[in-house]
């Protein structure tokens, strides 16, 4: 299995631009998580999907952030408009129905907003 | 609000020494606690998961203990090797978030010198 796939791996954009991060979970997994990691705040959960439905989005920082999961094999995290304080590494993780505690992380997308 | 603290923030030891990494949490009503490893530029890999009813878990050279009443967990790595160099994070799941939401510590960065 290829593991959790994220794209792009690196993204540099200017303030005000729209940014879309993509995630392909492991096939057969039914839960998907988006995290953000910064030096200041550490690793924070942004949103959690179960069976493609958002269950907990309390970690989404503000309305500029939105996440979708149109099907079991694809999710996006969009920031519009982006700001320099959004610079971070964004991780996607997935877990199987039979073992919800085993989260498999992707390699992350390093976002830099100038 | 649950707070997870890891001390020390960084640690450097010569190869062969045992590693002791500490994690403390403020709310003892946890569902379980998990230790992760993060290599530079990569996502997280789960090392050990301890249920709230357990006192310790072992996997090879790794041993994690849990004292829920005092809000502490310790990860021991025996006979450290340069390949153990990484950042180690602990995370707790609250009893009220049984679907899998994790609260992470900031991590301990470990360097094992040959």
PDB file of C-alpha atoms in Angstrom:
ATOM      1  CA  UNK A   1       0.000   0.000   0.000  1.00  0.00           C
ATOM      2  CA  UNK A   2       1.245   3.479  -0.882  1.00  0.00           C
ATOM      3  CA  UNK A   3       0.195   4.993   2.427  1.00  0.00           C
ATOM      4  CA  UNK A   4      -1.496   8.355   2.794  1.00  0.00           C
ATOM      5  CA  UNK A   5      -0.648  10.576  -0.152  1.00  0.00           C
ATOM      6  CA  UNK A   6      -0.543  14.355   0.095  1.00  0.00           C
ATOM      7  CA  UNK A   7       0.040  16.936  -2.589  1.00  0.00           C
ATOM      8  CA  UNK A   8       1.745  19.202  -3.101  1.00  0.00           C
ATOM      9  CA  UNK A   9       4.636  18.509  -0.731  1.00  0.00           C
ATOM     10  CA  UNK A  10       5.663  22.138  -0.744  1.00  0.00           C
ATOM     11  CA  UNK A  11       3.621  25.223  -1.563  1.00  0.00           C
ATOM     12  CA  UNK A  12       4.780  28.810  -1.627  1.00  0.00           C
ATOM     13  CA  UNK A  13       2.156  31.444  -2.287  1.00  0.00           C
ATOM     14  CA  UNK A  14       1.534  35.114  -1.792  1.00  0.00           C
ATOM     15  CA  UNK A  15      -0.809  36.534   0.788  1.00  0.00           C
ATOM     16  CA  UNK A  16      -4.365  36.719  -0.488  1.00  0.00           C
ATOM     17  CA  UNK A  17      -4.071  33.768  -2.857  1.00  0.00           C
ATOM     18  CA  UNK A  18      -6.196  30.651  -2.627  1.00  0.00           C
ATOM     19  CA  UNK A  19      -4.412  27.482  -1.547  1.00  0.00           C
ATOM     20  CA  UNK A  20      -5.721  23.940  -1.967  1.00  0.00           C
ATOM     21  CA  UNK A  21      -4.100  20.987  -0.247  1.00  0.00           C
ATOM     22  CA  UNK A  22      -4.990  17.467  -1.284  1.00  0.00           C
ATOM     23  CA  UNK A  23      -5.069  14.129   0.467  1.00  0.00           C
ATOM     24  CA  UNK A  24      -5.666  10.560  -0.634  1.00  0.00           C
ATOM     25  CA  UNK A  25      -6.253   8.281   2.373  1.00  0.00           C
ATOM     26  CA  UNK A  26      -5.287   4.642   2.519  1.00  0.00           C
ATOM     27  CA  UNK A  27      -7.755   2.506   0.620  1.00  0.00           C
ATOM     28  CA  UNK A  28     -10.386   1.019   2.924  1.00  0.00           C
ATOM     29  CA  UNK A  29      -9.890   3.564   5.696  1.00  0.00           C
ATOM     30  CA  UNK A  30     -13.073   5.330   6.717  1.00  0.00           C
ATOM     31  CA  UNK A  31     -11.749   8.125   8.933  1.00  0.00           C
ATOM     32  CA  UNK A  32      -9.701  11.096   7.809  1.00  0.00           C
ATOM     33  CA  UNK A  33      -8.022  13.823   9.828  1.00  0.00           C
ATOM     34  CA  UNK A  34      -6.430  17.140   8.865  1.00  0.00           C
ATOM     35  CA  UNK A  35      -3.762  18.519  11.232  1.00  0.00           C
ATOM     36  CA  UNK A  36      -1.627  21.647  11.271  1.00  0.00           C
ATOM     37  CA  UNK A  37       1.839  21.779  12.853  1.00  0.00           C
ATOM     38  CA  UNK A  38       3.691  24.963  13.810  1.00  0.00           C
ATOM     39  CA  UNK A  39       6.545  25.705  16.152  1.00  0.00           C
ATOM     40  CA  UNK A  40       4.343  27.947  18.264  1.00  0.00           C
ATOM     41  CA  UNK A  41       1.242  25.761  18.603  1.00  0.00           C
ATOM     42  CA  UNK A  42       2.532  22.273  17.923  1.00  0.00           C
ATOM     43  CA  UNK A  43       0.239  19.749  16.240  1.00  0.00           C
ATOM     44  CA  UNK A  44      -3.433  20.706  16.147  1.00  0.00           C
ATOM     45  CA  UNK A  45      -6.418  18.839  14.766  1.00  0.00           C
ATOM     46  CA  UNK A  46      -8.335  20.945  12.257  1.00  0.00           C
ATOM     47  CA  UNK A  47     -11.132  18.640  11.143  1.00  0.00           C
ATOM     48  CA  UNK A  48     -12.192  14.994  11.319  1.00  0.00           C
ATOM     49  CA  UNK A  49     -14.274  13.092   8.738  1.00  0.00           C
ATOM     50  CA  UNK A  50     -15.923   9.733   9.233  1.00  0.00           C
ATOM     51  CA  UNK A  51     -17.405   7.984   6.199  1.00  0.00           C
ATOM     52  CA  UNK A  52     -16.913  11.222   4.233  1.00  0.00           C
ATOM     53  CA  UNK A  53     -18.981  13.257   6.712  1.00  0.00           C
ATOM     54  CA  UNK A  54     -17.378  16.032   8.791  1.00  0.00           C
ATOM     55  CA  UNK A  55     -17.795  15.048  12.441  1.00  0.00           C
ATOM     56  CA  UNK A  56     -15.717  17.635  14.283  1.00  0.00           C
ATOM     57  CA  UNK A  57     -14.517  20.864  12.697  1.00  0.00           C
ATOM     58  CA  UNK A  58     -13.996  22.753  15.942  1.00  0.00           C
ATOM     59  CA  UNK A  59     -10.304  23.079  15.185  1.00  0.00           C
ATOM     60  CA  UNK A  60     -10.793  24.953  11.928  1.00  0.00           C
ATOM     61  CA  UNK A  61      -9.335  28.356  12.757  1.00  0.00           C
ATOM     62  CA  UNK A  62     -11.713  30.614  10.847  1.00  0.00           C
ATOM     63  CA  UNK A  63     -13.971  30.930   7.849  1.00  0.00           C
ATOM     64  CA  UNK A  64     -11.018  31.232   5.513  1.00  0.00           C
ATOM     65  CA  UNK A  65     -10.467  27.504   6.001  1.00  0.00           C
ATOM     66  CA  UNK A  66     -12.731  24.884   4.461  1.00  0.00           C
ATOM     67  CA  UNK A  67     -12.417  21.130   3.983  1.00  0.00           C
ATOM     68  CA  UNK A  68     -14.292  18.680   1.813  1.00  0.00           C
ATOM     69  CA  UNK A  69     -14.358  14.956   1.308  1.00  0.00           C
ATOM     70  CA  UNK A  70     -16.389  14.259  -1.841  1.00  0.00           C
ATOM     71  CA  UNK A  71     -15.613  10.527  -1.758  1.00  0.00           C
ATOM     72  CA  UNK A  72     -13.775   7.934   0.287  1.00  0.00           C
ATOM     73  CA  UNK A  73     -10.526   8.371  -1.612  1.00  0.00           C
ATOM     74  CA  UNK A  74     -10.057  12.128  -1.708  1.00  0.00           C
ATOM     75  CA  UNK A  75     -10.134  15.171   0.552  1.00  0.00           C
ATOM     76  CA  UNK A  76      -9.147  18.807   0.171  1.00  0.00           C
ATOM     77  CA  UNK A  77      -8.277  21.565   2.595  1.00  0.00           C
ATOM     78  CA  UNK A  78      -8.687  25.034   1.147  1.00  0.00           C
ATOM     79  CA  UNK A  79      -7.508  28.370   2.489  1.00  0.00           C
ATOM     80  CA  UNK A  80      -8.990  31.466   0.880  1.00  0.00           C
ATOM     81  CA  UNK A  81      -7.568  34.053   1.211  1.00  0.00           C
ATOM     82  CA  UNK A  82      -4.263  32.868   2.633  1.00  0.00           C
ATOM     83  CA  UNK A  83      -2.298  34.879   5.212  1.00  0.00           C
ATOM     84  CA  UNK A  84       1.335  34.648   6.397  1.00  0.00           C
ATOM     85  CA  UNK A  85       0.175  33.197   9.748  1.00  0.00           C
ATOM     86  CA  UNK A  86      -1.186  30.183   7.857  1.00  0.00           C
ATOM     87  CA  UNK A  87       2.390  29.101   7.144  1.00  0.00           C
ATOM     88  CA  UNK A  88       2.755  25.626   8.657  1.00  0.00           C
ATOM     89  CA  UNK A  89       3.027  21.964   7.814  1.00  0.00           C
ATOM     90  CA  UNK A  90      -0.374  20.437   7.130  1.00  0.00           C
ATOM     91  CA  UNK A  91      -0.791  16.712   7.711  1.00  0.00           C
ATOM     92  CA  UNK A  92      -3.508  14.377   6.610  1.00  0.00           C
ATOM     93  CA  UNK A  93      -4.060  11.084   8.451  1.00  0.00           C
ATOM     94  CA  UNK A  94      -6.461   8.193   7.991  1.00  0.00           C
ATOM     95  CA  UNK A  95      -7.552   5.273  10.123  1.00  0.00           C
ATOM     96  CA  UNK A  96      -9.417   2.021   9.451  1.00  0.00           C
ATOM     97  CA  UNK A  97     -12.886   1.254  10.739  1.00  0.00           C
ATOM     98  CA  UNK A  98     -11.618  -1.691  12.745  1.00  0.00           C
ATOM     99  CA  UNK A  99      -8.911   0.290  14.550  1.00  0.00           C
ATOM    100  CA  UNK A 100      -9.893   3.940  14.984  1.00  0.00           C
ATOM    101  CA  UNK A 101      -6.900   4.589  17.222  1.00  0.00           C
ATOM    102  CA  UNK A 102      -4.298   3.729  14.614  1.00  0.00           C
ATOM    103  CA  UNK A 103      -3.876   6.907  12.587  1.00  0.00           C
ATOM    104  CA  UNK A 104      -1.589   6.671   9.572  1.00  0.00           C
ATOM    105  CA  UNK A 105      -0.041  10.006   8.714  1.00  0.00           C
ATOM    106  CA  UNK A 106       0.917  11.363   5.324  1.00  0.00           C
ATOM    107  CA  UNK A 107       4.244  13.124   4.727  1.00  0.00           C
ATOM    108  CA  UNK A 108       2.689  16.573   5.048  1.00  0.00           C
ATOM    109  CA  UNK A 109       2.491  19.706   2.920  1.00  0.00           C
ATOM    110  CA  UNK A 110       4.792  22.557   3.907  1.00  0.00           C
ATOM    111  CA  UNK A 111       2.937  25.792   3.197  1.00  0.00           C
ATOM    112  CA  UNK A 112       4.685  29.134   3.103  1.00  0.00           C
ATOM    113  CA  UNK A 113       2.622  32.280   2.644  1.00  0.00           C
ATOM    114  CA  UNK A 114       4.665  35.393   1.905  1.00  0.00           C
TER     115      UNK A 114
ATOM    116  CA  UNK B   1      -8.931  22.172  29.007  1.00  0.00           C
ATOM    117  CA  UNK B   2      -6.504  19.281  28.625  1.00  0.00           C
ATOM    118  CA  UNK B   3      -2.868  20.354  28.381  1.00  0.00           C
ATOM    119  CA  UNK B   4      -0.074  17.972  27.447  1.00  0.00           C
ATOM    120  CA  UNK B   5       3.514  18.859  28.345  1.00  0.00           C
ATOM    121  CA  UNK B   6       6.707  17.119  27.334  1.00  0.00           C
ATOM    122  CA  UNK B   7       9.998  17.610  29.128  1.00  0.00           C
ATOM    123  CA  UNK B   8      12.722  17.992  28.089  1.00  0.00           C
ATOM    124  CA  UNK B   9      12.151  19.756  24.772  1.00  0.00           C
ATOM    125  CA  UNK B  10      15.450  18.395  23.463  1.00  0.00           C
ATOM    126  CA  UNK B  11      17.824  15.660  24.488  1.00  0.00           C
ATOM    127  CA  UNK B  12      21.222  14.505  23.241  1.00  0.00           C
ATOM    128  CA  UNK B  13      22.774  11.231  24.368  1.00  0.00           C
ATOM    129  CA  UNK B  14      25.662   9.026  23.242  1.00  0.00           C
ATOM    130  CA  UNK B  15      24.832   5.765  21.549  1.00  0.00           C
ATOM    131  CA  UNK B  16      24.090   2.957  23.986  1.00  0.00           C
ATOM    132  CA  UNK B  17      22.576   5.086  26.724  1.00  0.00           C
ATOM    133  CA  UNK B  18      18.977   4.598  27.768  1.00  0.00           C
ATOM    134  CA  UNK B  19      16.511   7.343  26.885  1.00  0.00           C
ATOM    135  CA  UNK B  20      13.814   8.594  29.243  1.00  0.00           C
ATOM    136  CA  UNK B  21      11.149  10.868  27.816  1.00  0.00           C
ATOM    137  CA  UNK B  22       8.455  12.401  29.979  1.00  0.00           C
ATOM    138  CA  UNK B  23       4.867  13.387  29.229  1.00  0.00           C
ATOM    139  CA  UNK B  24       2.389  14.969  31.628  1.00  0.00           C
ATOM    140  CA  UNK B  25      -1.278  15.821  31.187  1.00  0.00           C
ATOM    141  CA  UNK B  26      -3.627  17.913  33.298  1.00  0.00           C
ATOM    142  CA  UNK B  27      -6.907  15.995  32.956  1.00  0.00           C
ATOM    143  CA  UNK B  28      -6.662  12.422  34.228  1.00  0.00           C
ATOM    144  CA  UNK B  29      -9.941  11.420  32.521  1.00  0.00           C
ATOM    145  CA  UNK B  30      -8.198  10.035  29.464  1.00  0.00           C
ATOM    146  CA  UNK B  31      -9.326   7.201  27.219  1.00  0.00           C
ATOM    147  CA  UNK B  32      -5.808   6.230  26.212  1.00  0.00           C
ATOM    148  CA  UNK B  33      -2.360   7.681  25.551  1.00  0.00           C
ATOM    149  CA  UNK B  34      -0.212   7.247  22.495  1.00  0.00           C
ATOM    150  CA  UNK B  35       3.457   7.798  21.721  1.00  0.00           C
ATOM    151  CA  UNK B  36       4.524   8.798  18.218  1.00  0.00           C
ATOM    152  CA  UNK B  37       7.795   9.273  16.421  1.00  0.00           C
ATOM    153  CA  UNK B  38       8.335  11.996  13.829  1.00  0.00           C
ATOM    154  CA  UNK B  39      11.343  12.045  11.524  1.00  0.00           C
ATOM    155  CA  UNK B  40      12.388  15.349   9.908  1.00  0.00           C
ATOM    156  CA  UNK B  41      10.184  16.245   6.963  1.00  0.00           C
ATOM    157  CA  UNK B  42       7.881  13.299   7.548  1.00  0.00           C
ATOM    158  CA  UNK B  43       4.627  12.452   9.208  1.00  0.00           C
ATOM    159  CA  UNK B  44       4.070  10.679  12.496  1.00  0.00           C
ATOM    160  CA  UNK B  45       4.472   6.981  13.150  1.00  0.00           C
ATOM    161  CA  UNK B  46       2.652   5.374  16.051  1.00  0.00           C
ATOM    162  CA  UNK B  47       4.962   3.603  18.523  1.00  0.00           C
ATOM    163  CA  UNK B  48       2.850   2.514  21.470  1.00  0.00           C
ATOM    164  CA  UNK B  49      -0.712   2.918  22.667  1.00  0.00           C
ATOM    165  CA  UNK B  50      -1.622   2.501  26.349  1.00  0.00           C
ATOM    166  CA  UNK B  51      -5.229   2.119  27.403  1.00  0.00           C
ATOM    167  CA  UNK B  52      -6.308   4.017  30.518  1.00  0.00           C
ATOM    168  CA  UNK B  53      -6.621   0.726  32.408  1.00  0.00           C
ATOM    169  CA  UNK B  54      -3.047  -0.328  31.623  1.00  0.00           C
ATOM    170  CA  UNK B  55       0.153   0.512  33.463  1.00  0.00           C
ATOM    171  CA  UNK B  56       2.632  -0.113  30.661  1.00  0.00           C
ATOM    172  CA  UNK B  57       3.189  -1.316  27.123  1.00  0.00           C
ATOM    173  CA  UNK B  58       6.316  -2.769  25.577  1.00  0.00           C
ATOM    174  CA  UNK B  59       7.548  -3.154  22.029  1.00  0.00           C
ATOM    175  CA  UNK B  60      11.115  -4.282  21.503  1.00  0.00           C
ATOM    176  CA  UNK B  61      13.446  -1.729  23.071  1.00  0.00           C
ATOM    177  CA  UNK B  62      10.546   0.600  23.825  1.00  0.00           C
ATOM    178  CA  UNK B  63       8.586   0.630  27.050  1.00  0.00           C
ATOM    179  CA  UNK B  64       5.908   3.148  27.966  1.00  0.00           C
ATOM    180  CA  UNK B  65       4.399   3.510  31.417  1.00  0.00           C
ATOM    181  CA  UNK B  66       1.226   5.292  32.434  1.00  0.00           C
ATOM    182  CA  UNK B  67       0.234   6.707  35.813  1.00  0.00           C
ATOM    183  CA  UNK B  68      -3.186   8.150  35.118  1.00  0.00           C
ATOM    184  CA  UNK B  69      -3.809   9.417  38.644  1.00  0.00           C
ATOM    185  CA  UNK B  70      -0.705  11.575  38.586  1.00  0.00           C
ATOM    186  CA  UNK B  71      -1.115  12.533  34.936  1.00  0.00           C
ATOM    187  CA  UNK B  72       2.182  11.113  33.735  1.00  0.00           C
ATOM    188  CA  UNK B  73       3.600   8.823  31.113  1.00  0.00           C
ATOM    189  CA  UNK B  74       7.207   7.903  30.470  1.00  0.00           C
ATOM    190  CA  UNK B  75       8.738   6.444  27.332  1.00  0.00           C
ATOM    191  CA  UNK B  76      11.908   4.425  27.858  1.00  0.00           C
ATOM    192  CA  UNK B  77      14.152   3.516  24.943  1.00  0.00           C
ATOM    193  CA  UNK B  78      16.817   1.000  25.894  1.00  0.00           C
ATOM    194  CA  UNK B  79      20.324   0.978  24.416  1.00  0.00           C
ATOM    195  CA  UNK B  80      19.762   3.948  22.126  1.00  0.00           C
ATOM    196  CA  UNK B  81      21.014   3.919  18.533  1.00  0.00           C
ATOM    197  CA  UNK B  82      21.654   6.758  16.060  1.00  0.00           C
ATOM    198  CA  UNK B  83      18.558   5.592  14.195  1.00  0.00           C
ATOM    199  CA  UNK B  84      16.482   6.559  17.242  1.00  0.00           C
ATOM    200  CA  UNK B  85      17.195  10.223  16.498  1.00  0.00           C
ATOM    201  CA  UNK B  86      13.812  11.837  15.914  1.00  0.00           C
ATOM    202  CA  UNK B  87      11.143  13.873  17.646  1.00  0.00           C
ATOM    203  CA  UNK B  88       8.910  11.910  19.996  1.00  0.00           C
ATOM    204  CA  UNK B  89       5.388  13.120  20.706  1.00  0.00           C
ATOM    205  CA  UNK B  90       2.860  11.922  23.207  1.00  0.00           C
ATOM    206  CA  UNK B  91      -0.852  12.421  22.729  1.00  0.00           C
ATOM    207  CA  UNK B  92      -3.898  11.726  24.878  1.00  0.00           C
ATOM    208  CA  UNK B  93      -7.482  10.916  23.998  1.00  0.00           C
ATOM    209  CA  UNK B  94     -10.095  12.250  26.358  1.00  0.00           C
ATOM    210  CA  UNK B  95     -12.779   9.902  27.606  1.00  0.00           C
ATOM    211  CA  UNK B  96     -15.388  12.146  26.062  1.00  0.00           C
ATOM    212  CA  UNK B  97     -13.766  11.935  22.613  1.00  0.00           C
ATOM    213  CA  UNK B  98     -13.724   8.202  22.071  1.00  0.00           C
ATOM    214  CA  UNK B  99     -13.803   8.555  18.283  1.00  0.00           C
ATOM    215  CA  UNK B 100     -10.138   9.279  18.288  1.00  0.00           C
ATOM    216  CA  UNK B 101      -9.437  12.976  18.803  1.00  0.00           C
ATOM    217  CA  UNK B 102      -5.889  13.439  20.058  1.00  0.00           C
ATOM    218  CA  UNK B 103      -4.349  16.227  22.147  1.00  0.00           C
ATOM    219  CA  UNK B 104      -0.615  16.391  21.397  1.00  0.00           C
ATOM    220  CA  UNK B 105       2.365  17.528  23.399  1.00  0.00           C
ATOM    221  CA  UNK B 106       5.017  19.682  21.736  1.00  0.00           C
ATOM    222  CA  UNK B 107       7.466  16.805  21.505  1.00  0.00           C
ATOM    223  CA  UNK B 108      10.986  15.946  22.637  1.00  0.00           C
ATOM    224  CA  UNK B 109      13.693  16.183  19.991  1.00  0.00           C
ATOM    225  CA  UNK B 110      16.211  13.381  20.491  1.00  0.00           C
ATOM    226  CA  UNK B 111      19.710  13.161  19.041  1.00  0.00           C
ATOM    227  CA  UNK B 112      21.734   9.987  19.557  1.00  0.00           C
ATOM    228  CA  UNK B 113      25.386  10.527  18.719  1.00  0.00           C
ATOM    229  CA  UNK B 114      27.567   7.646  17.480  1.00  0.00           C
TER     230      UNK B 114
END
